[in-house]
Coordinates of C-alpha atoms in Angstrom, one line a residue:
M1 CA 179.2 200.7 207.0
G2 CA 181.1 198.5 204.4
D3 CA 182.2 195.0 204.6
T4 CA 184.2 193.8 207.5
P5 CA 186.7 191.1 207.4
A6 CA 185.7 187.6 208.0
P7 CA 186.3 186.1 211.5
V8 CA 189.8 184.3 211.7
H9 CA 188.1 181.6 213.6
A10 CA 186.2 178.8 212.1
T11 CA 183.3 179.2 214.2
P12 CA 180.8 181.7 212.6
I13 CA 179.6 184.7 214.7
H14 CA 176.2 184.1 216.4
V15 CA 174.3 187.4 216.7
A16 CA 171.6 187.4 219.4
F17 CA 168.9 188.6 216.9
N18 CA 166.9 187.3 214.0
I19 CA 167.3 188.3 210.5
P20 CA 164.2 188.1 208.4
T21 CA 164.6 185.7 205.4
A22 CA 162.7 187.8 203.0
E23 CA 164.3 189.7 200.4
R24 CA 165.5 193.1 201.7
A25 CA 165.5 196.4 200.3
P26 CA 168.9 197.6 199.6
D27 CA 170.7 199.9 202.1
A28 CA 170.4 202.9 199.8
A29 CA 166.5 202.7 199.8
V30 CA 166.8 204.0 203.8
N31 CA 167.1 207.8 203.2
H32 CA 168.2 209.9 205.9
P33 CA 165.6 212.2 207.5
T34 CA 165.1 215.5 206.2
K35 CA 164.1 218.7 207.9
S36 CA 160.6 218.2 206.4
S37 CA 160.1 215.1 208.5
T38 CA 159.5 216.9 211.8
S39 CA 156.0 216.5 212.5
P40 CA 154.8 214.1 215.3
T41 CA 154.9 210.5 214.4
E42 CA 151.3 210.0 213.5
G43 CA 150.1 206.5 214.0
A44 CA 153.4 204.9 215.1
G45 CA 152.4 204.5 218.8
R46 CA 149.3 202.3 218.0
S47 CA 149.3 199.3 219.9
H48 CA 148.1 196.7 217.7
A49 CA 149.8 197.5 214.4
G50 CA 151.4 194.5 213.1
D51 CA 150.3 192.1 215.6
V52 CA 150.1 188.5 215.1
D53 CA 146.7 188.8 216.6
T54 CA 146.9 185.5 218.8
G55 CA 143.9 187.0 220.8
F56 CA 141.8 187.9 217.6
L57 CA 141.7 191.6 218.7
Q58 CA 142.0 192.5 214.7
I59 CA 138.2 191.5 214.2
Y60 CA 137.6 194.9 216.2
G61 CA 140.2 196.4 214.1
P62 CA 137.9 199.5 212.9
E63 CA 137.0 200.1 216.4
N64 CA 140.7 200.0 217.6
Q65 CA 141.7 202.4 215.0
L66 CA 138.9 204.9 215.5
E67 CA 140.0 204.8 219.3
A68 CA 143.6 205.3 218.6
E69 CA 142.8 208.3 216.4
Q70 CA 140.6 209.8 218.9
Q71 CA 143.3 209.3 221.6
E72 CA 146.0 211.0 219.4
L73 CA 143.8 213.9 218.6
V74 CA 143.1 214.4 222.4
A75 CA 146.8 214.0 223.2
N76 CA 147.7 216.9 220.5
L77 CA 145.1 219.2 221.6
E78 CA 146.0 219.1 225.2
L79 CA 149.9 219.5 224.3
R80 CA 151.4 222.0 226.6
N81 CA 154.3 223.6 225.3
P82 CA 155.4 226.1 227.9
A83 CA 158.4 228.3 227.1
S84 CA 161.4 226.7 228.4
D85 CA 164.3 228.5 230.3
P86 CA 166.0 231.1 227.9
R87 CA 169.3 230.0 229.3
Q88 CA 168.7 226.4 228.6
Q89 CA 167.6 227.3 225.0
E90 CA 170.8 229.4 224.8
L91 CA 172.7 226.1 225.7
Q92 CA 170.9 223.5 223.4
Q93 CA 173.5 223.9 220.8
S94 CA 176.2 222.9 223.3
F95 CA 173.9 220.2 224.8
S96 CA 173.4 218.9 221.2
E97 CA 177.2 218.7 220.6
T98 CA 177.9 216.9 223.6
Y99 CA 175.3 214.3 222.9
F100 CA 176.7 213.7 219.4
E101 CA 180.3 213.6 220.8
Y102 CA 179.9 211.1 223.8
C103 CA 176.6 209.5 223.7
Y104 CA 175.7 208.9 220.0
P105 CA 177.7 205.9 219.7
W106 CA 175.8 204.1 222.5
C107 CA 172.2 205.8 222.0
P108 CA 171.9 206.9 218.3
V109 CA 168.4 208.0 218.5
L110 CA 168.6 211.7 217.7
D111 CA 169.2 213.1 214.3
H112 CA 171.2 216.1 213.3
D113 CA 168.7 217.1 210.7
T114 CA 165.5 217.0 212.7
L115 CA 166.8 217.8 216.3
D116 CA 166.3 221.5 216.5
S117 CA 162.4 221.3 215.3
E118 CA 161.9 218.2 217.8
L119 CA 163.7 220.2 220.8
A120 CA 161.5 223.3 219.9
R121 CA 158.2 221.0 219.7
S122 CA 158.8 218.7 222.9
P123 CA 160.1 220.3 226.3
M124 CA 160.3 216.7 227.3
L125 CA 163.0 215.9 224.8
A126 CA 164.9 219.2 225.4
N127 CA 165.0 218.6 229.3
A128 CA 166.3 214.9 228.7
L129 CA 168.9 216.1 226.3
A130 CA 170.0 218.9 228.9
L131 CA 170.1 216.2 231.7
A132 CA 172.5 213.9 229.7
A133 CA 174.9 216.5 228.4
S134 CA 175.1 218.8 231.5
H135 CA 175.9 215.9 233.2
I136 CA 178.6 214.5 230.7
Q137 CA 180.1 218.1 230.2
P138 CA 178.6 220.8 232.6
P139 CA 178.5 224.4 231.3
L140 CA 180.8 226.9 232.9
I141 CA 177.9 229.3 233.0
P142 CA 174.9 229.2 235.2
H143 CA 172.2 226.5 234.4
Q144 CA 169.7 224.3 236.1
G145 CA 171.7 221.3 236.4
P146 CA 171.0 217.5 235.7
A147 CA 168.8 216.9 238.6
A148 CA 166.6 219.7 237.9
Y149 CA 166.4 218.6 233.9
Y150 CA 165.7 215.1 235.1
D151 CA 162.9 215.8 237.5
K152 CA 161.1 218.0 234.8
A153 CA 161.6 215.5 232.1
R154 CA 160.6 212.7 234.1
M155 CA 157.3 214.3 235.5
M156 CA 156.4 215.2 231.8
F157 CA 156.7 211.3 231.2
Y158 CA 154.5 210.2 234.0
M159 CA 151.9 213.1 233.3
D160 CA 151.6 212.1 229.6
E161 CA 152.8 215.6 228.5
E162 CA 154.4 214.3 225.3
P163 CA 151.8 213.2 222.9
D164 CA 154.5 211.7 220.3
I165 CA 155.1 208.4 222.0
L166 CA 158.6 207.8 220.0
T167 CA 159.7 211.2 221.2
S168 CA 158.9 210.3 224.6
L169 CA 160.8 207.1 224.3
K170 CA 163.9 208.8 222.9
A171 CA 163.7 211.1 225.7
V172 CA 163.5 208.4 228.4
S173 CA 166.6 206.6 226.6
L174 CA 168.6 209.8 227.6
F175 CA 167.8 209.1 231.4
Y176 CA 170.6 206.5 231.2
W177 CA 173.0 209.2 231.9
W178 CA 171.5 210.1 235.3
A179 CA 171.5 207.4 238.4
P180 CA 171.2 209.3 241.6
R181 CA 171.0 206.1 243.6
S182 CA 172.9 202.9 243.2
P183 CA 170.8 199.5 242.3
S184 CA 171.4 198.4 246.1
T185 CA 167.5 198.8 246.3
A186 CA 164.6 198.5 243.8
H187 CA 163.8 202.0 242.7
R188 CA 162.2 204.0 239.8
H189 CA 165.2 205.9 238.9
A190 CA 167.4 203.0 238.0
S191 CA 168.6 202.2 234.3
W192 CA 167.1 198.8 234.8
W193 CA 163.8 200.4 235.3
W194 CA 163.9 202.9 232.6
T195 CA 165.1 200.3 230.0
S196 CA 162.2 197.9 231.0
V197 CA 159.8 201.0 230.4
I198 CA 161.2 201.5 227.0
I199 CA 161.1 197.8 226.1
R200 CA 157.6 197.4 227.4
H201 CA 156.3 200.5 225.1
A202 CA 158.4 199.5 222.2
Q203 CA 157.0 195.9 222.3
Q204 CA 153.5 197.3 222.5
M205 CA 154.2 199.3 219.5
N206 CA 155.7 196.1 217.7
I207 CA 159.1 198.0 217.2
H208 CA 160.7 194.7 217.9
R209 CA 159.3 193.6 214.4
E210 CA 160.1 194.4 211.0
P211 CA 157.2 196.5 209.6
K212 CA 155.2 195.7 206.6
Q213 CA 155.8 197.5 203.7
G214 CA 153.1 200.4 203.3
S215 CA 152.6 200.9 207.1
V216 CA 153.2 203.9 208.9
A217 CA 156.3 202.7 210.6
S218 CA 157.6 201.4 207.2
S219 CA 158.6 205.0 206.0
A220 CA 162.6 205.5 206.1
L221 CA 162.6 207.8 209.0
H222 CA 160.5 205.5 211.2
L223 CA 162.3 202.4 210.2
S224 CA 165.8 203.8 210.9
L225 CA 164.7 205.1 214.0
R226 CA 163.0 201.9 215.2
R227 CA 166.0 200.2 214.6
R228 CA 168.3 202.4 216.5
L229 CA 165.9 202.7 219.5
W230 CA 165.3 199.1 219.8
W231 CA 168.8 197.8 219.5
T232 CA 169.9 200.8 222.2
V233 CA 167.4 199.1 224.7
F234 CA 168.4 195.5 223.6
A235 CA 172.1 196.3 224.3
R236 CA 171.5 198.0 227.7
E237 CA 169.0 195.1 228.8
R238 CA 171.6 192.6 228.1
L239 CA 174.5 194.1 229.7
T240 CA 172.4 195.0 232.9
S241 CA 171.5 191.5 232.8
L242 CA 175.0 190.1 233.3
C243 CA 176.0 192.9 235.6
Q244 CA 173.2 192.9 238.0
S245 CA 172.1 189.2 237.6
K246 CA 168.6 190.0 236.3
P247 CA 166.6 187.8 234.0
C248 CA 166.5 189.0 230.4
I249 CA 163.3 190.6 229.4
I250 CA 163.5 190.4 225.7
C251 CA 163.3 187.2 223.8
P252 CA 165.3 187.0 220.6
E253 CA 162.9 184.5 219.1
D254 CA 160.1 187.2 219.1
M255 CA 162.2 189.7 217.1
T256 CA 162.3 190.2 213.5
I257 CA 163.6 193.6 213.3
Q258 CA 166.9 193.9 211.1
E259 CA 170.3 194.8 212.4
V260 CA 171.1 198.6 211.9
Q261 CA 172.3 199.3 208.4
P262 CA 174.7 201.8 207.2
S263 CA 172.3 204.1 205.8
D264 CA 170.7 204.1 209.5
F265 CA 173.4 206.9 210.1
P266 CA 174.6 210.0 208.3
S267 CA 177.0 209.5 205.7
D268 CA 179.7 211.4 207.0
P269 CA 182.9 209.3 207.9
T270 CA 182.7 210.3 211.7
S271 CA 179.0 209.3 212.1
Q272 CA 179.7 206.0 210.0
K273 CA 182.2 204.9 212.5
K274 CA 180.0 205.6 215.4
G275 CA 177.4 203.7 213.7
R276 CA 179.9 200.9 213.3
I277 CA 180.8 200.9 217.0
F278 CA 176.9 201.0 217.8
K279 CA 176.6 197.8 215.7
Y280 CA 179.4 195.8 217.1
W281 CA 178.5 196.9 220.7
V282 CA 174.9 195.5 220.2
R283 CA 176.6 192.3 218.8
L284 CA 178.5 192.0 222.0
S285 CA 175.8 192.5 224.2
G286 CA 173.8 189.8 222.6
I287 CA 176.6 187.3 223.4
M288 CA 176.8 188.8 227.0
G289 CA 172.9 188.2 227.2
K290 CA 173.8 184.2 226.5
V291 CA 176.6 184.5 229.0
S292 CA 174.0 185.7 231.7
K293 CA 171.6 183.0 230.9
A294 CA 174.1 180.2 231.1
L295 CA 175.5 181.6 234.7
S296 CA 172.1 181.6 235.7
K297 CA 171.4 178.2 234.8
S298 CA 174.5 177.0 236.2
V299 CA 173.5 178.0 239.7
D300 CA 170.7 175.6 239.4
S301 CA 172.6 172.7 237.8
P302 CA 172.3 169.3 239.8
T303 CA 175.8 168.8 239.5
E304 CA 178.8 171.1 240.6
T305 CA 180.9 170.2 237.5
A306 CA 178.2 171.4 234.8
T307 CA 180.3 172.7 232.1
F308 CA 180.2 176.3 230.7
P309 CA 179.2 176.3 227.0
T310 CA 182.2 176.4 225.0
E311 CA 180.5 177.9 222.0
L312 CA 180.1 181.2 223.9
R313 CA 183.9 181.4 224.0
Q314 CA 184.0 180.9 220.3
E315 CA 181.2 183.5 219.7
L316 CA 183.6 185.9 221.6
V317 CA 186.7 185.0 219.5
A318 CA 184.4 185.3 216.3
W319 CA 183.4 188.8 217.6
V320 CA 186.8 190.2 218.5
Q321 CA 188.4 188.8 215.2
S322 CA 185.4 190.2 213.1
L323 CA 186.0 193.8 214.1
P324 CA 187.2 196.1 211.2
S325 CA 190.9 197.5 211.7
D326 CA 189.6 201.0 212.8
L327 CA 187.6 199.3 215.8
Q328 CA 190.6 197.2 216.8
L329 CA 191.9 197.8 220.3
P330 CA 195.4 199.6 219.9
I331 CA 197.5 198.2 222.7
G332 CA 200.0 196.2 221.0
S333 CA 202.7 198.2 222.4
S334 CA 203.4 199.7 225.9
R335 CA 202.2 203.3 224.6
T336 CA 198.7 203.9 223.1
E337 CA 199.5 206.0 220.0
G338 CA 196.1 205.5 218.2
F339 CA 193.8 206.5 221.2
D340 CA 190.1 206.5 220.2
R341 CA 187.8 207.1 223.2
D342 CA 184.8 205.1 221.6
V343 CA 187.0 202.2 220.4
H344 CA 188.5 202.1 224.2
Q345 CA 184.8 201.9 225.7
L346 CA 183.7 199.3 223.3
H347 CA 186.1 196.8 224.6
L348 CA 185.4 197.3 228.3
P349 CA 182.5 194.9 228.3
Y350 CA 184.1 192.5 226.1
L351 CA 186.9 192.2 228.6
T352 CA 184.6 192.4 231.5
T353 CA 182.9 189.5 230.0
I354 CA 186.1 187.4 229.6
I355 CA 186.7 187.9 233.3
V356 CA 183.5 186.8 234.2
M357 CA 183.9 183.6 232.3
H358 CA 187.1 182.8 233.8
L359 CA 186.5 183.1 237.4
Q360 CA 186.4 179.8 239.2
R361 CA 183.1 179.9 241.1
T362 CA 184.1 177.6 244.1
T363 CA 182.8 179.7 247.0
P364 CA 180.1 182.1 247.3
D365 CA 182.7 184.8 248.4
L366 CA 185.1 186.1 246.0
P367 CA 186.1 183.8 243.2
Q368 CA 189.5 182.8 242.1
A369 CA 190.7 184.4 239.0
L370 CA 192.4 182.2 236.0
P371 CA 195.2 183.5 233.8
P372 CA 192.4 184.9 231.1
A373 CA 190.8 186.8 233.6
I374 CA 194.0 188.4 235.0
L375 CA 195.3 189.4 231.3
A376 CA 191.7 190.8 230.6
A377 CA 191.8 192.8 233.9
S378 CA 195.1 194.3 233.1
C379 CA 193.9 195.5 229.8
I380 CA 190.8 197.2 231.7
A381 CA 193.5 198.9 233.5
R382 CA 195.4 199.9 230.4
I383 CA 192.2 201.2 228.9
L384 CA 191.4 203.4 231.9
R385 CA 194.9 204.8 232.3
D386 CA 194.8 205.8 228.6
I387 CA 191.5 207.6 229.5
L388 CA 192.6 209.2 232.6
S389 CA 195.8 210.3 231.1
R390 CA 194.0 212.4 228.6
G391 CA 192.0 214.4 231.4
N392 CA 188.5 213.5 231.1
A393 CA 186.5 210.5 232.3
R394 CA 183.1 212.0 232.7
F395 CA 181.9 210.4 229.5
L396 CA 182.2 206.9 231.0
M397 CA 178.8 205.2 231.6
A398 CA 177.5 204.3 235.0
I399 CA 178.2 200.6 234.1
T400 CA 181.9 201.4 234.1
C401 CA 181.6 200.9 237.9
W402 CA 181.0 197.2 237.3
Y403 CA 183.8 196.9 234.7
C404 CA 186.2 198.3 237.3
G405 CA 184.7 196.3 240.1
T406 CA 185.2 193.0 238.1
A407 CA 188.7 193.9 237.0
F408 CA 189.7 194.6 240.7
I409 CA 188.9 191.1 241.7
A410 CA 191.5 189.7 239.1
L411 CA 194.2 192.1 239.8
L412 CA 193.8 191.9 243.4
Q413 CA 194.9 188.4 243.1
A414 CA 197.5 189.1 240.6
S415 CA 199.0 191.4 242.9
R416 CA 200.0 188.3 245.3
I417 CA 202.0 186.7 242.5
K418 CA 205.8 187.9 242.2
Q419 CA 206.1 188.4 238.6
F420 CA 202.8 190.4 238.5
S421 CA 203.1 192.2 241.8
Q422 CA 204.1 195.7 240.7
E423 CA 202.1 196.0 237.6
A424 CA 199.2 194.5 239.3
E425 CA 199.5 197.1 242.1
E426 CA 199.9 199.8 239.7
G427 CA 196.8 198.7 237.7
L428 CA 194.6 198.6 241.1
D429 CA 195.7 202.2 241.7
I430 CA 194.3 203.1 238.2
L431 CA 191.3 201.3 238.9
D432 CA 190.9 203.1 242.3
Q433 CA 191.7 206.6 240.5
A434 CA 189.0 205.7 237.9
V435 CA 186.4 204.8 240.5
G436 CA 187.3 208.3 242.2
Q437 CA 186.2 210.0 238.9
L438 CA 183.2 207.8 238.7
Q439 CA 182.0 209.0 242.0
Q440 CA 181.5 212.4 240.7
M441 CA 178.9 211.1 238.4
W442 CA 177.5 207.6 239.7
A443 CA 176.2 206.5 243.1
S444 CA 177.3 203.0 242.3
A445 CA 180.8 204.0 242.4
N446 CA 180.8 204.9 246.1
V447 CA 180.0 201.2 246.9
I448 CA 182.8 200.0 244.6
R449 CA 185.3 202.6 246.1
Q450 CA 184.4 201.6 249.6
G451 CA 185.0 197.6 248.7
F452 CA 188.3 198.7 247.3
E453 CA 189.6 200.3 250.3
R454 CA 188.4 197.7 252.6
L455 CA 189.7 194.5 250.2
R456 CA 193.2 196.4 249.8
A457 CA 193.6 196.8 253.5
L458 CA 193.3 193.1 254.4
P459 CA 196.4 191.4 255.6
R460 CA 197.3 188.2 253.5
S461 CA 197.0 186.1 256.5
M462 CA 193.2 186.7 256.4
M463 CA 193.0 184.6 253.2
H464 CA 192.1 181.0 253.9
A465 CA 192.7 177.9 251.7
G466 CA 190.4 177.5 248.8
K467 CA 187.9 174.6 248.2
G468 CA 188.0 173.2 244.6
R469 CA 185.1 171.6 242.9
S470 CA 185.1 167.9 243.7
T471 CA 186.4 165.4 241.2
A472 CA 186.2 161.8 240.8
P473 CA 188.9 159.4 242.5
N474 CA 191.0 159.3 239.2
G475 CA 191.3 163.1 239.3
S476 CA 188.8 163.5 236.4
S477 CA 185.5 165.4 236.2
D478 CA 182.2 164.2 235.3
A479 CA 181.7 167.1 232.9
P480 CA 183.4 166.7 229.4
S481 CA 186.9 168.5 228.8
N482 CA 186.8 170.6 225.6
D483 CA 190.0 172.3 224.5
F484 CA 190.0 176.1 224.0
D485 CA 193.0 178.3 223.0
W486 CA 192.0 181.3 225.1
K487 CA 194.8 183.5 223.6
L488 CA 192.5 183.8 220.6
L489 CA 190.5 186.1 223.0
F490 CA 193.3 188.6 222.8
P491 CA 194.3 189.2 219.2
F492 CA 195.2 192.9 220.2
V493 CA 198.0 192.3 222.8
T494 CA 201.8 191.4 222.3
R495 CA 204.3 190.5 224.6
S496 CA 205.3 194.3 224.5
T497 CA 201.7 195.3 225.8
S498 CA 202.8 194.6 229.5
R499 CA 204.8 192.4 231.7
I500 CA 201.6 190.5 232.8
V501 CA 200.7 189.9 229.3
D502 CA 204.4 189.1 228.6
C503 CA 204.5 186.5 231.4
L504 CA 201.1 184.8 230.1
L505 CA 202.0 184.5 226.5
A506 CA 205.7 183.5 227.1
D507 CA 205.4 180.0 225.7
D508 CA 209.0 179.7 225.6
E509 CA 209.1 180.1 229.3
F510 CA 206.1 178.1 230.2
G511 CA 206.1 175.6 227.3
T512 CA 202.6 175.0 225.9
T513 CA 200.9 175.8 229.0
A514 CA 198.8 178.7 227.5
T515 CA 197.5 177.0 224.4
A516 CA 195.0 174.2 225.2
L517 CA 192.9 174.8 228.4
P518 CA 189.5 173.2 229.2
S519 CA 186.4 174.7 230.2
P520 CA 186.7 177.0 233.0
E521 CA 183.5 175.4 234.8
N522 CA 185.5 172.1 234.7
A523 CA 187.4 171.0 238.0
V524 CA 189.8 169.4 235.3
F525 CA 190.5 172.9 234.0
H526 CA 191.6 174.3 237.4
E527 CA 193.6 171.5 238.5
D528 CA 195.3 171.4 235.1
L529 CA 195.9 175.1 235.1
L530 CA 197.3 175.2 238.6
N531 CA 199.8 172.3 237.8
R532 CA 200.9 173.9 234.5
Y533 CA 201.4 177.7 235.9
H534 CA 202.8 175.9 239.2
D535 CA 205.7 178.2 239.3
L536 CA 203.8 181.2 238.3
L537 CA 201.1 180.7 240.9
E538 CA 203.0 179.3 243.7
P539 CA 202.4 182.4 245.8
F540 CA 198.8 181.2 246.0
V541 CA 200.1 178.2 247.9
D542 CA 200.8 180.7 250.8
Y543 CA 198.2 183.3 250.6
N544 CA 195.8 181.1 248.3
F545 CA 193.0 183.3 246.6
D546 CA 189.7 181.9 248.2
F547 CA 189.2 185.0 250.3
S548 CA 186.4 183.0 251.8
N549 CA 185.6 185.5 254.7
I550 CA 185.5 188.6 252.3
N551 CA 182.3 189.9 251.0
L552 CA 182.6 192.3 248.1
D553 CA 179.3 194.5 247.5
I554 CA 179.1 194.8 243.7
L555 CA 176.5 195.9 241.3

């Protein structure tokens, strides 16, 4: 993927995974799979290979190996390979094209060179691919549809009809593009469930650890696949943890597997760029996992003025400023000329994280949005407007419902500000239109859409006075105040981006109000912010943005 520019910020980026200190082989040593590498991954699914052996099971190594070989033999002898629907076979080429076009940057677990033979050998993988592709881009000729493909692939998984465990996990990873129910209740169709299934299987197979030289898993094909599969589920688990307030499953201290390398992806420029997007998406998800843990701990904090870790904001700054030029969000002007679907999607979780970190958590209901959250929400609306204006939103993943719901909170409050009102209302319309498109794909969008309608219909008179965090008599907080220039989070915007950005970045209008703000979990932060932005936030004196009687049901 080549060298990327060093972050502008002094703080180095902290990636949520450990890189082994031992000398590594150069990237060129990892060869791309060839068509000869299509046999089942013999031995790759053995559960004790490479274990630290805390329970001394390696004493029984010969017996374990014999048992594993017998199980693999039986599984291959019992392999059922019924002829798939001829129509599905005819559509496999278009399904493959859809996958590599829309899914590959976020789930690079399939390879061009080996896919045809894998699909011919594995009905489960064929149905999983058909599920994802037909849901994103439905063929205009008769086909069974994603629900039928999902049911068949899911039953093949539960019935152990796929003897190759890595092929099975690759197939399950494609279930991410099917969510027939919202996560309002626990069920075995949710992305959290399937991600957990892959993680536990992968951990049992020691995919989270760098394999020893000479082992079955150290071959070029297996090593590349292990990296791409593991970091796919790692990223999903971290994103879902923050989105759905779930505890992280993966412990970074247990991992020794390396970050993906340029040689883990085909050498053509398009694939290399998609590989870079995947790498930076994984890095961002690692930061989001840390944010999730910090927020979870803050709920149990003995003091209301617990300080949010400033280093996480520094990590976000380092991440966005380390992006190579071709991955930077091109919204520096009012029109997007260099639109890139994958780059736009890459920034949606980044901006959502900024919103989450800059919502004042003063009540159990709708929180108060601070200027960084409002700016980030306006950028999300801009991204979605760029996508909608190009006529296709079916490639947006289910978690986009959460991105929209979070941005809505901030823009709804911005719509109460005179200077922002028109543009914020337009942004709310864009979010509403985007969720309308997502309703065609994801059950979670129904929950968000209903919340949008209810909240926008509420009269301002229903918004009651907010209750800030308690402070000491001298107006200070017990928590320390750490200066942070939040404008560093937005290197891709200029005053030409939008009116909201123009107002928030206009130092000549607001003096130095936007350059040194303490931590958003600090009471002083909010009081200082409201004082400095008094004219800008004056409408909140009348309408306030506590929304204490409002309940928004989000993911």
